[in-house]
mmCIF file of C-alpha atoms in Angstrom:
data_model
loop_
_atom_site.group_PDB
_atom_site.id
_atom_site.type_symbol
_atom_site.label_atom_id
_atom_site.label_comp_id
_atom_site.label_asym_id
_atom_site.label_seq_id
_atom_site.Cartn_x
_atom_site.Cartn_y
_atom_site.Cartn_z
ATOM 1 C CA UNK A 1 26.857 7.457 52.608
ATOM 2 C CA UNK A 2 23.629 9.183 52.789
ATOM 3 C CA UNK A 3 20.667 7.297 50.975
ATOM 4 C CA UNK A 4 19.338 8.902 47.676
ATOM 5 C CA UNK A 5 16.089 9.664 47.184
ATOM 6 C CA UNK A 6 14.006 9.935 43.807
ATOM 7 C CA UNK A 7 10.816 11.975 42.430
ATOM 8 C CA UNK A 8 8.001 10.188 41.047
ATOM 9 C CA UNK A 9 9.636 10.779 37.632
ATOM 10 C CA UNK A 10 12.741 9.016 38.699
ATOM 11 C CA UNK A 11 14.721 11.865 38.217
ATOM 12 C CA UNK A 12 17.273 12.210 41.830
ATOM 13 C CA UNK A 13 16.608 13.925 44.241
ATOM 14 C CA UNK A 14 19.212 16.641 45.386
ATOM 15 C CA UNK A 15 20.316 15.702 49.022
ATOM 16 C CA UNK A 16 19.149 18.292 51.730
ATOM 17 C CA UNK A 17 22.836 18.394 53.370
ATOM 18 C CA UNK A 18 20.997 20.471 56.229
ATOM 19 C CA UNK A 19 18.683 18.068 57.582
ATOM 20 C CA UNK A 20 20.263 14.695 56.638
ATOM 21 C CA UNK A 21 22.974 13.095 58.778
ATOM 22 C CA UNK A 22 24.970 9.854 57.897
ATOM 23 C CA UNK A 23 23.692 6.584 57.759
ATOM 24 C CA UNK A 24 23.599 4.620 60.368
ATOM 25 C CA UNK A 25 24.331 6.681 63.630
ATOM 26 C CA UNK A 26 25.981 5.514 66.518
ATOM 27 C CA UNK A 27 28.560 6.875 68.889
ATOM 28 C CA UNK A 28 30.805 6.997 65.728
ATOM 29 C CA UNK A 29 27.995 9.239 63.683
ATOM 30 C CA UNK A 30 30.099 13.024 62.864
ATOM 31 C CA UNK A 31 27.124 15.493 63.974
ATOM 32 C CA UNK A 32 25.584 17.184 60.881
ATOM 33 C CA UNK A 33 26.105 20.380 62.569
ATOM 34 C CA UNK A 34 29.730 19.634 62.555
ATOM 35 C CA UNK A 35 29.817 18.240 59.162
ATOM 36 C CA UNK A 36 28.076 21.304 57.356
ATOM 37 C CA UNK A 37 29.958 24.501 59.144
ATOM 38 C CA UNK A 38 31.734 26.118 57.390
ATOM 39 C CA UNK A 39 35.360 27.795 58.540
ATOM 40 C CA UNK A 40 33.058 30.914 59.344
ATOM 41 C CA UNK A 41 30.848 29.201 61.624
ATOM 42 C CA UNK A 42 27.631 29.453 59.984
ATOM 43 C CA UNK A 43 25.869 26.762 57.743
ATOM 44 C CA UNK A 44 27.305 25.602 54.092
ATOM 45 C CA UNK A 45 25.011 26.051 51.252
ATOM 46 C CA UNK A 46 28.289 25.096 48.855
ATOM 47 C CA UNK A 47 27.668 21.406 47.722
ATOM 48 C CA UNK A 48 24.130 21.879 47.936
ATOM 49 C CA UNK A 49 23.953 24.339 45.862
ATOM 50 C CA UNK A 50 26.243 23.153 43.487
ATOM 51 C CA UNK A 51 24.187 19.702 43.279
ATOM 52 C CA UNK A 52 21.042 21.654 42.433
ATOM 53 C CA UNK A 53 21.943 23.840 39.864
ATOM 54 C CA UNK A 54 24.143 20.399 38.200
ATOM 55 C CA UNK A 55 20.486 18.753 37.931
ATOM 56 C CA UNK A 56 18.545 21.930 36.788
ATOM 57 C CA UNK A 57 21.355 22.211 33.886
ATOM 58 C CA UNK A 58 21.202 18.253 32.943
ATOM 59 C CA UNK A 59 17.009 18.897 33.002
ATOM 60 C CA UNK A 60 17.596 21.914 30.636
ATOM 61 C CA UNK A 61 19.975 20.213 28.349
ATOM 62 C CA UNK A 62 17.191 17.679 28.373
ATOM 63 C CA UNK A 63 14.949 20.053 27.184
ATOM 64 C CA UNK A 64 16.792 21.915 24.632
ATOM 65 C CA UNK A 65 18.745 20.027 23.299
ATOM 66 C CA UNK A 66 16.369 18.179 21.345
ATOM 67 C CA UNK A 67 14.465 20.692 20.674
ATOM 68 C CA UNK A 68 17.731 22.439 18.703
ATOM 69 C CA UNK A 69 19.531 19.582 17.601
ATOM 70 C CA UNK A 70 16.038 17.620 16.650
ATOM 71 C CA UNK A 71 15.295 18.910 13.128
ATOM 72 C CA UNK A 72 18.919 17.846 12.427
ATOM 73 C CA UNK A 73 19.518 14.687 13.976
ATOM 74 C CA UNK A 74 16.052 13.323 13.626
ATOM 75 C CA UNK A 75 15.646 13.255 10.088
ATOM 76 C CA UNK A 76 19.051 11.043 9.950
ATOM 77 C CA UNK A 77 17.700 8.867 12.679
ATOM 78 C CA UNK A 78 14.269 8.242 10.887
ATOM 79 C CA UNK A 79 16.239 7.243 7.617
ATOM 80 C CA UNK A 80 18.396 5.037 9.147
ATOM 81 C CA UNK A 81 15.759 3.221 10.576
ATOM 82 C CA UNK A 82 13.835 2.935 7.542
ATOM 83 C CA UNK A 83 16.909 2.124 5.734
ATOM 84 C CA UNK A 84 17.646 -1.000 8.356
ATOM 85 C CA UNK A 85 13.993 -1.976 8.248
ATOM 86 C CA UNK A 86 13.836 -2.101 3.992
ATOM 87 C CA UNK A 87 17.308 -4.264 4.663
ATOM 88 C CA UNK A 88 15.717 -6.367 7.314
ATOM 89 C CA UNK A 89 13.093 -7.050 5.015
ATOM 90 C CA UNK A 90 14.466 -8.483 1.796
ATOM 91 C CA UNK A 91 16.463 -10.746 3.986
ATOM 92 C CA UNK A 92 13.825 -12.436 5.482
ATOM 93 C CA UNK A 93 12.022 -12.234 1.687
ATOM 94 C CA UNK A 94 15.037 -13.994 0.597
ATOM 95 C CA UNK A 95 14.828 -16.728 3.134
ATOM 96 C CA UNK A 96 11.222 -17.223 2.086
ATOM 97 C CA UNK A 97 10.296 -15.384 5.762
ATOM 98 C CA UNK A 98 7.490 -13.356 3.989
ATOM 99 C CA UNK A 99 5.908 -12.722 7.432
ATOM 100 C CA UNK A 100 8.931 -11.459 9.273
ATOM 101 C CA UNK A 101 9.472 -9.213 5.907
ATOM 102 C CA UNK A 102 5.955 -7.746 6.261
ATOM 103 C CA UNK A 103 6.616 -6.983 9.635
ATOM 104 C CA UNK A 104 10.001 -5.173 8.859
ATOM 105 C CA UNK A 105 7.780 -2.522 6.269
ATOM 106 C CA UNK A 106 5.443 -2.328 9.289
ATOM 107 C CA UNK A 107 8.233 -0.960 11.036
ATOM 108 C CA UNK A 108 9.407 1.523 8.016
ATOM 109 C CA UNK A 109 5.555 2.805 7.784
ATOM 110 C CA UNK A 110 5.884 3.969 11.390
ATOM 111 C CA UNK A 111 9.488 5.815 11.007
ATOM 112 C CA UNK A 112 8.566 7.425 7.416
ATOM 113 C CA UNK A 113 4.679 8.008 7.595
ATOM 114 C CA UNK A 114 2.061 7.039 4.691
ATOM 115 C CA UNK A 115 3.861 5.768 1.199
ATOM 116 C CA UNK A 116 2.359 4.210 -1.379
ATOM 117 C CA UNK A 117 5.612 1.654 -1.924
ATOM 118 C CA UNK A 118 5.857 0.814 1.185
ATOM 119 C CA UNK A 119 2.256 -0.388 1.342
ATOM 120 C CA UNK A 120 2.635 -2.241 -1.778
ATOM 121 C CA UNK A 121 5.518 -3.914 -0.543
ATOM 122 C CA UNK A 122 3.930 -4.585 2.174
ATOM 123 C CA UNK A 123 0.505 -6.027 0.224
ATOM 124 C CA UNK A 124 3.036 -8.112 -1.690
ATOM 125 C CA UNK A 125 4.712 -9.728 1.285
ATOM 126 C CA UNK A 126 1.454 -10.111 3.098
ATOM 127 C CA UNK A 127 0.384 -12.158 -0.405
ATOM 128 C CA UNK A 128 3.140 -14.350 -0.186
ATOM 129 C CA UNK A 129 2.351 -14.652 3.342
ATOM 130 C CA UNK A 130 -0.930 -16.203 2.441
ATOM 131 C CA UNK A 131 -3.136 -13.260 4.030
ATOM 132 C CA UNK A 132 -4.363 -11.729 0.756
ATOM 133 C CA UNK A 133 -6.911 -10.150 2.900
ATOM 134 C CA UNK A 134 -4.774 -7.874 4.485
ATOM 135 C CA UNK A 135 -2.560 -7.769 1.461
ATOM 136 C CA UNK A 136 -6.146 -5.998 -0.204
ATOM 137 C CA UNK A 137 -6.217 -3.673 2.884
ATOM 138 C CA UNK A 138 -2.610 -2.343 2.243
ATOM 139 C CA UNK A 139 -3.590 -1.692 -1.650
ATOM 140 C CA UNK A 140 -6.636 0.170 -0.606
ATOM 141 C CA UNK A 141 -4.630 2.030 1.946
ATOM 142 C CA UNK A 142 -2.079 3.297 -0.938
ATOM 143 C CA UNK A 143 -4.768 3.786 -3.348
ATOM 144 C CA UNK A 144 -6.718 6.573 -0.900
ATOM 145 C CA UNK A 145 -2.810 8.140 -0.665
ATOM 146 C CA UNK A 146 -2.588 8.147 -4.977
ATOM 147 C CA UNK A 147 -5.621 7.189 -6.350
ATOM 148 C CA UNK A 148 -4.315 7.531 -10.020
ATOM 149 C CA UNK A 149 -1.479 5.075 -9.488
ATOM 150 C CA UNK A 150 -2.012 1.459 -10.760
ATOM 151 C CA UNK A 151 0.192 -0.403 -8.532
ATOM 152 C CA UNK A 152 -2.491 -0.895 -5.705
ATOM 153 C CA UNK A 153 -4.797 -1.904 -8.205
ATOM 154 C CA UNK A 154 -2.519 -4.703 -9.708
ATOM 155 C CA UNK A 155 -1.939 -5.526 -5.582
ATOM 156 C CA UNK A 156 -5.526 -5.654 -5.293
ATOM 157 C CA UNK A 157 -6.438 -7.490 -8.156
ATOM 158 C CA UNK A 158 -3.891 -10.440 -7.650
ATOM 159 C CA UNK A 159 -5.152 -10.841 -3.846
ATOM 160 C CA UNK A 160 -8.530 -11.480 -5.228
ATOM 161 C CA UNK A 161 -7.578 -13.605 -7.403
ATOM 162 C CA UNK A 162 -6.179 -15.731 -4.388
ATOM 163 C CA UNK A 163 -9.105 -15.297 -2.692
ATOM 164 C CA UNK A 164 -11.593 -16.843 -5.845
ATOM 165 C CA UNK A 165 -12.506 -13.947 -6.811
ATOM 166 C CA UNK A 166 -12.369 -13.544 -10.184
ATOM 167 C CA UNK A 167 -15.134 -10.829 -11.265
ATOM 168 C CA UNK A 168 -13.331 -8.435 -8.627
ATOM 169 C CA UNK A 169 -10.076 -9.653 -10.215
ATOM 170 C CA UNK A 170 -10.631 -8.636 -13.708
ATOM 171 C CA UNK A 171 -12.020 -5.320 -12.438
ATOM 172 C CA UNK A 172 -9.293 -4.008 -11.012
ATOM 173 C CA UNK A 173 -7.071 -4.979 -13.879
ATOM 174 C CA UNK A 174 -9.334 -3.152 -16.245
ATOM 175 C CA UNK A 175 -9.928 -0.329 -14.006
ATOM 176 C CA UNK A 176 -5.362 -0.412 -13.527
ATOM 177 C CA UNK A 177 -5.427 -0.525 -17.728
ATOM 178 C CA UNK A 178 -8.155 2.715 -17.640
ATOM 179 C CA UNK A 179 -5.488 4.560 -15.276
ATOM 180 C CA UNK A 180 -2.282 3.962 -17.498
ATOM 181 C CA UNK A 181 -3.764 3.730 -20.678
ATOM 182 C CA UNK A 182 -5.343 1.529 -23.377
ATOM 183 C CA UNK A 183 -1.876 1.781 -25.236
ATOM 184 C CA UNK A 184 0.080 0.763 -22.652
ATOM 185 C CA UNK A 185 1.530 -2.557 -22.798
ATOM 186 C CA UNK A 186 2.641 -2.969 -19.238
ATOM 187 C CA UNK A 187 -1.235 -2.806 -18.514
ATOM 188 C CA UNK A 188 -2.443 -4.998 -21.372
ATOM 189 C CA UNK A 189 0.068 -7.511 -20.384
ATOM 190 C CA UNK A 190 -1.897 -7.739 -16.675
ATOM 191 C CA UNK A 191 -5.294 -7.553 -17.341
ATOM 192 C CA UNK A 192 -4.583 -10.255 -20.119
ATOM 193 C CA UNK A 193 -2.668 -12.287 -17.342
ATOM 194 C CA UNK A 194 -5.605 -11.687 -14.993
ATOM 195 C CA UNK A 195 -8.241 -12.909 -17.303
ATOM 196 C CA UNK A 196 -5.900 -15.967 -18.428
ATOM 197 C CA UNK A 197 -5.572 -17.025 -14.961
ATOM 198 C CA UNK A 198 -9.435 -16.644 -13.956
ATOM 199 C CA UNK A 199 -10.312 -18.144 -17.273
ATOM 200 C CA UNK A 200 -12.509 -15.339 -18.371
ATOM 201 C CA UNK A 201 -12.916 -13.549 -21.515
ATOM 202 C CA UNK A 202 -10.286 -15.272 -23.382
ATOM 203 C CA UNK A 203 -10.819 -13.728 -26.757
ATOM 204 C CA UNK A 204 -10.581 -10.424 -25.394
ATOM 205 C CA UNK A 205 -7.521 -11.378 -23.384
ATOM 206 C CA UNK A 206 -5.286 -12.695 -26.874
ATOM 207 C CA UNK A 207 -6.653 -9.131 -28.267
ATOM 208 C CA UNK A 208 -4.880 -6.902 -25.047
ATOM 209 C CA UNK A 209 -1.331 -9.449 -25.247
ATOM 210 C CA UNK A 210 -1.393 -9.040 -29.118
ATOM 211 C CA UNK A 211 -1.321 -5.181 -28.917
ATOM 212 C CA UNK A 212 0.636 -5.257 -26.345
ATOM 213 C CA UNK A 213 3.438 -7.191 -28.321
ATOM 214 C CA UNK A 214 2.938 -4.857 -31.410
ATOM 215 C CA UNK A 215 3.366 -2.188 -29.151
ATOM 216 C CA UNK A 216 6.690 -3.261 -28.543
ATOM 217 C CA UNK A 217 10.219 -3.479 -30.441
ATOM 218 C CA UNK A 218 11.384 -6.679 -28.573
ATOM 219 C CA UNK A 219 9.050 -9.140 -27.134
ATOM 220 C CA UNK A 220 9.865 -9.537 -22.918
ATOM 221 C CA UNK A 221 9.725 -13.062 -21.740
ATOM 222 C CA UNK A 222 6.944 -11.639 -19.627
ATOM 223 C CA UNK A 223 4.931 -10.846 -22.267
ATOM 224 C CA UNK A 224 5.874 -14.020 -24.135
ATOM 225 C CA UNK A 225 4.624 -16.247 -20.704
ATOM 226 C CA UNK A 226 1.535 -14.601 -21.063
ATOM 227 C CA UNK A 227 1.233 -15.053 -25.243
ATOM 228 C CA UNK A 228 1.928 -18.469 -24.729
ATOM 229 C CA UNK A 229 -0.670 -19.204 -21.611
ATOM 230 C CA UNK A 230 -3.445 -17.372 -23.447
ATOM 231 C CA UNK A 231 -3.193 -19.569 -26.597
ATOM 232 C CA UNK A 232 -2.751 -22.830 -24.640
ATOM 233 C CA UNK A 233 -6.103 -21.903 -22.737
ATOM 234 C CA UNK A 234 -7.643 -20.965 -26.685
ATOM 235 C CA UNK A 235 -6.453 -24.897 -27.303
ATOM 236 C CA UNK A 236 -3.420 -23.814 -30.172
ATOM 237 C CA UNK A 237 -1.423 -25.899 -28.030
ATOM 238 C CA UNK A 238 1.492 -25.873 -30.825
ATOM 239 C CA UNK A 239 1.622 -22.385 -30.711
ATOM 240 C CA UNK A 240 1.370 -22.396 -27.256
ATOM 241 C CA UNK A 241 4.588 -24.604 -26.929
ATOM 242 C CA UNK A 242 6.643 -22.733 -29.342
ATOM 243 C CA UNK A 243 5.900 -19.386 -27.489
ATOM 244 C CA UNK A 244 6.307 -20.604 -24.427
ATOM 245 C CA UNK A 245 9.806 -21.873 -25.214
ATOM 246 C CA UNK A 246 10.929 -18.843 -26.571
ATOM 247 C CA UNK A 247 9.837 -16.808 -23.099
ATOM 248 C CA UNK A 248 11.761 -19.301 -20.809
ATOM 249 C CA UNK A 249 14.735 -19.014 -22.964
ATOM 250 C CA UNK A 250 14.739 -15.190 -22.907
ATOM 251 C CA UNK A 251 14.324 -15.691 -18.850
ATOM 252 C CA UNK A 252 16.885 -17.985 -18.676
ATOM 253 C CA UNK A 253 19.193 -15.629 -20.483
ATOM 254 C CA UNK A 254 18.055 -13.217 -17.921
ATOM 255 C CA UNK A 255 19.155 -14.896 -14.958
ATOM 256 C CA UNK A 256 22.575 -15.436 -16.593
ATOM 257 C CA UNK A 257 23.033 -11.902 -17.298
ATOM 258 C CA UNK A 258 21.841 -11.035 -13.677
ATOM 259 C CA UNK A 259 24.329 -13.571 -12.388
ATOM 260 C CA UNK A 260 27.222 -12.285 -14.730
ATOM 261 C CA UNK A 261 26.447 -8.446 -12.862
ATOM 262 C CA UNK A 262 26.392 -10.137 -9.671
ATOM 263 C CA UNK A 263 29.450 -8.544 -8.177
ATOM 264 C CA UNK A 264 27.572 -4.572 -9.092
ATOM 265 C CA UNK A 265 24.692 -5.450 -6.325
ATOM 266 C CA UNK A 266 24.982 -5.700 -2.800
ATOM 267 C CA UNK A 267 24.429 -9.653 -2.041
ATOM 268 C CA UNK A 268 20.964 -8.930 -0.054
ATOM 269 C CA UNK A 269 19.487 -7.535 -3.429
ATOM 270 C CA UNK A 270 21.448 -9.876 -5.597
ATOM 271 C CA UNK A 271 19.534 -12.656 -4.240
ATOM 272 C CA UNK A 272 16.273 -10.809 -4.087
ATOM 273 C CA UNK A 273 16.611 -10.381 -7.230
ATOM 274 C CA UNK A 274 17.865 -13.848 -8.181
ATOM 275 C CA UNK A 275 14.928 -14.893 -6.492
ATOM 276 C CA UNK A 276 12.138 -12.531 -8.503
ATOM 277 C CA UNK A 277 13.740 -13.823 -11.686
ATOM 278 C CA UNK A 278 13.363 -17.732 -10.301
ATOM 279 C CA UNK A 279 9.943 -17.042 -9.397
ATOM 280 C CA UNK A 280 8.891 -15.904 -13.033
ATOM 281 C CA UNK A 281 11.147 -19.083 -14.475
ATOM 282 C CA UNK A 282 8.748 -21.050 -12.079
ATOM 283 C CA UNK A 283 5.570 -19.737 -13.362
ATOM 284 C CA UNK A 284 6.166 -20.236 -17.013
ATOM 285 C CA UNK A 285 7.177 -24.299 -16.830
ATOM 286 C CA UNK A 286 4.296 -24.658 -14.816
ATOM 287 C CA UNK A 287 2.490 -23.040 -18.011
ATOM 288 C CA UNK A 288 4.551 -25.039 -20.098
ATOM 289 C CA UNK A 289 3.836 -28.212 -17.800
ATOM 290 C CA UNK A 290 0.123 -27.546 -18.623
ATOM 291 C CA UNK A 291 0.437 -27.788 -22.934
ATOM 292 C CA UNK A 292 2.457 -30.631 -22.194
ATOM 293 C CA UNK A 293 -0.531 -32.483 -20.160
ATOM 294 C CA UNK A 294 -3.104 -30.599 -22.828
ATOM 295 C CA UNK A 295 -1.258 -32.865 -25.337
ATOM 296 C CA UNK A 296 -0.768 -36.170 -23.321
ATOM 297 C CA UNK A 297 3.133 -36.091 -22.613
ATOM 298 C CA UNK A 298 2.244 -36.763 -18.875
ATOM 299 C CA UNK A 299 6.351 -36.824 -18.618
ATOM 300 C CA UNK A 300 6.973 -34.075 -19.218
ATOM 301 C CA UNK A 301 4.835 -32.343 -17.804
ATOM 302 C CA UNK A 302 5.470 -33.804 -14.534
ATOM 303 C CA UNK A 303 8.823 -32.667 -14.818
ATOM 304 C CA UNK A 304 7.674 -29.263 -15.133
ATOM 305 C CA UNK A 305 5.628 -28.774 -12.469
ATOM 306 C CA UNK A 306 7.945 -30.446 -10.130
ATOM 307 C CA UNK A 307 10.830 -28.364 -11.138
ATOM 308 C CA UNK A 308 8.163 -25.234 -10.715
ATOM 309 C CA UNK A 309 7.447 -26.130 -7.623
ATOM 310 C CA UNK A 310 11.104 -26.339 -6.508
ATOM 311 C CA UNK A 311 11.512 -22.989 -8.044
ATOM 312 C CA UNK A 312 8.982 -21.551 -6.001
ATOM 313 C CA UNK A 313 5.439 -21.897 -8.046
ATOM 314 C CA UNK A 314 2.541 -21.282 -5.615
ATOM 315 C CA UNK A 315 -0.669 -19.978 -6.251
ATOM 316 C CA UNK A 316 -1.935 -19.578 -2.484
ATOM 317 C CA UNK A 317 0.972 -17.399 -2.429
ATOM 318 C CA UNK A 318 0.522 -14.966 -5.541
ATOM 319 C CA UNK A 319 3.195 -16.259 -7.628
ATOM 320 C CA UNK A 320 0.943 -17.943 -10.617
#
């Protein structure tokens, strides 16, 4: 067998049946002239040539075919992968990998290009992560993309909020509220939550959750949490405690529901989900853990926070 050779591509080299003989020699060797006359007596160009044009076709395909097929296929190909990397994701979110899950989105970014989700997914898993810093760079990242979107503001002002910031904290929720509107509960809710949880400008705070919950038909546990919190921290710790109550109720009747529909979601985002709704339960005993130590029932309020921590309650992490 005669020994191949290869280009500095790596691509084969056609064998040069006219100058090569067999390996190896020896009285046994067939001469080449033998080997490559043809019936006419003259030299064979036959498998040569046929060897040759075989490679130029495969480098052609190579060539072309991408370059008609690619629009097609390549579209498909990108989704998939972003598809599989937004799977790989929540599992890893879901088995408190928050790291792993960031790096999943990285992987998404690169396949779709710029998207203002995906870096605030991103931000959030980076929070959770503990790396608010880079969590802030992903908000400002989607904030040059759509600079009239809130999200990356409410990204941006939870990571400083991590990082003791609170005057850059409260900004960004104000400047989020001046983006969706001063009627819009959604933002009053956050910039009330903001101030409540940098303990600034209290008054101000009760005044946006108060609108807020006129603004609205049915009071949201959310908005309840955040009703409650504010009037513990304004020392109406009765109040407070009734509120509070009321929003881990609704939430618990929440998670019910969401485990009654459990067979409608795939189990990935069943138990992302699960999880998001366990993480606000957390965050509202821990609130009602602090009325309960306001008032002196150490008890019970060491039963809250314990149970919040189990349930996932951690401030260096963005879920207060």
């Amino acid at each position: 067998m005669s020994t191949r050779r290869y280009d500095p591509l790596g691509f084969p080299v056609p064998i040069d049946f006219d100058s090569e003989s067999p390996v190896g020699g020896g009285p046994s060797a067939v001469p080449a002239e033998r080997v490559l006359t043809s019936r006419r007596g003259g030299p064979t160009r036959g498998r040569a040539g046929r060897g040759k044009r075989l490679f130029l076709l495969a480098l052609l395909g190579a060539c072309v075919v991408p370059t008609v097929l690619g629009p097609v296929i390549l579209p498909e190909i990108r989704e998939g992968v972003v598809r599989f990397s937004l799977w790989r994701s929540a599992t890893f979110e879901v088995d408190d990998e928050s790291a792993a899950a960031a790096a999943e989105i990285d992987r998404a970014i690169q396949w779709h290009g710029d998207d203002v989700e995906l870096y605030c997914l991103r931000g959030k898993l980076l929070l959770e992560a503990r790396d608010p810093a880079a969590a802030i760079r992903d908000a400002d990242r989607a904030a040059s993309l759509d600079p009239r979107n809130a999200e990356p503001l409410r990204l941006r002002a939870i990571a400083h909020v991590c990082l003791g910031d609170a005057d850059a904290a409260v900004a960004c929720a104000s400047k989020a509220v001046s983006l969706v509107g001063e009627g819009d509960p959604g933002g009053l809710n956050f910039r009330a939550y903001i101030r409540a949880v940098v303990g600034r400008e209290i008054p101000e705070a009760l005044r946006d959750i108060e609108r807020a919950l006129n603004a609205t038909g049915e009071a949201s546990p959310e908005l309840l949490d955040t009703h409650g919190f504010l009037l513990h921290l304004a020392g109406r710790q009765d109040e407070a405690l009734a509120t509070m109550e009321l929003a881990i109720d609704g939430m618990r009747q929440s998670r019910r529901q969401l485990v009654f529909m459990a067979g409608q979601f795939e189990r990935t985002e069943f138990a992302r989900r699960l999880r998001s709704v366990d993480h606000a339960i957390a965050v509202m005993l821990h609130h009602r853990g602090l009325i309960h130590e306001a008032v002196g029932r150490e008890r019970q309020a060491a039963e809250d926070f314990e149970m919040a921590r189990r349930k996932g309650f951690d401030s260096t992490r963005g879920i207060f």
